[in-house]
Amino acid sequence: AQSVTQLGSHVSVSEGALVLLRCNYSSSVPPYLFWYVQYPNQGLQLLLKYTTGATLVKGINGFEAEFKKSETSFHLTKPSAHMSDAAEYFCAVNSNLVYNQGGKLIFGQGTELSVKP
Amino acid sequence: NAGVTQTPKFQVLKTGQSMTLQCAQDMNHNSMYWYRQDPGMGLRLIYYSASEGTTDKGEVPNGYNVSRLNKREFSLRLESAAPSQTSVYFCASSQGTGREKLFFGSGTQLSVL
C-alpha cells in the first residue's frame, strides 16, 4: 500500500529565508510523486512532479524538489520565501501498478506555510 | 473552458438525510476522483474511477456510493448523512496515466447537523 507522511503540519519562515517542506512516502513500486499548493479558499494547483528521469525537478514559483529513493523522500524547497508563498502544501504519491491505467493519488496531511515579514 | 464543475457549492443537511454531489468534466479525461478535505487530515480519497464503467474504493469509502454515469460525469451519494461527513468535498479528473496532474473542482462545503 502507498502512503505519504508530511513532517510538520505548520512551518513558519521569514521572508527571504529558505523554505523546506518535508515529505516521505511508502510505495511497493517506483512511485510518481507530486507537490500541490492550495491558496486560501481555492482548489489545488500542481507545483511540480516526479515521474521518471532527473531526480531534481523544478516547478512553478521557484520551487524544486528532489526524489531520493534511498531515503524514500521528496522534500520541497525554495531558496528565498516570498509573502505570496503562504499557503497549504500537499505531497502526493501515485503508485501506478499498471502502466497507463491511472491509479489512485494519495495525499499527505498537508503543511501550512506561514511567511513572516 | 469550464474544466471540472461541482454542484452544489454549499449544502447543509440534517443527520439521516441523503444527497448527491454532482461532478462533470469537459476535458475528455478518463479518470475521475472524489476526495474529502478535513483540517489536519489532508485530502483523503473516497472513491475513484480509473475509466468509464469502473469504480474503486479509496481510503475512506464507508458511507458513500458513487456512479460513473458516463465519461463526463461522476457523482457521489450520501445515503444517510452523519455529522462525521461534514467536510469539504473535491472532485478531480485526469487523463488517467498516473503521471499527469489532477484538475480539481472548486469544492463543495457540506455541513451535517
mmCIF file of C-alpha atoms in Angstrom, chain B residues 59-95:
data_model
loop_
_atom_site.group_PDB
_atom_site.id
_atom_site.type_symbol
_atom_site.label_atom_id
_atom_site.label_comp_id
_atom_site.label_asym_id
_atom_site.label_seq_id
_atom_site.Cartn_x
_atom_site.Cartn_y
_atom_site.Cartn_z
ATOM 1 C CA GLU B 59 -9.110 5.318 1.647
ATOM 2 C CA VAL B 60 -12.436 6.300 3.224
ATOM 3 C CA PRO B 61 -15.362 4.827 1.229
ATOM 4 C CA ASN B 62 -17.712 3.956 4.093
ATOM 5 C CA GLY B 63 -20.990 5.861 3.992
ATOM 6 C CA TYR B 64 -20.630 6.832 0.347
ATOM 7 C CA ASN B 65 -21.592 5.474 -3.048
ATOM 8 C CA VAL B 66 -20.556 6.640 -6.491
ATOM 9 C CA SER B 67 -21.773 6.406 -10.044
ATOM 10 C CA ARG B 68 -19.729 6.974 -13.163
ATOM 11 C CA LEU B 69 -22.697 7.946 -15.285
ATOM 12 C CA ASN B 70 -20.671 8.416 -18.446
ATOM 13 C CA LYS B 71 -17.197 9.629 -19.307
ATOM 14 C CA ARG B 72 -18.021 13.197 -18.250
ATOM 15 C CA GLU B 73 -19.907 12.693 -15.007
ATOM 16 C CA PHE B 74 -19.044 11.139 -11.653
ATOM 17 C CA SER B 75 -21.492 11.566 -8.782
ATOM 18 C CA LEU B 76 -21.056 10.958 -5.049
ATOM 19 C CA ARG B 77 -24.041 9.952 -2.937
ATOM 20 C CA LEU B 78 -24.528 10.092 0.794
ATOM 21 C CA GLU B 79 -27.409 7.748 1.592
ATOM 22 C CA SER B 80 -27.788 8.676 5.247
ATOM 23 C CA ALA B 81 -25.675 11.654 6.194
ATOM 24 C CA ALA B 82 -23.802 11.707 9.501
ATOM 25 C CA PRO B 83 -22.075 14.603 11.305
ATOM 26 C CA SER B 84 -18.742 12.864 10.625
ATOM 27 C CA GLN B 85 -19.319 13.553 6.937
ATOM 28 C CA THR B 86 -19.133 17.291 7.489
ATOM 29 C CA SER B 87 -16.255 18.235 5.221
ATOM 30 C CA VAL B 88 -15.184 19.945 2.026
ATOM 31 C CA TYR B 89 -15.538 17.627 -0.945
ATOM 32 C CA PHE B 90 -13.444 17.922 -4.077
ATOM 33 C CA CYS B 91 -13.972 16.240 -7.394
ATOM 34 C CA ALA B 92 -10.980 15.872 -9.702
ATOM 35 C CA SER B 93 -10.171 14.411 -13.081
ATOM 36 C CA SER B 94 -7.094 13.388 -15.032
ATOM 37 C CA GLN B 95 -6.146 11.790 -18.304
#
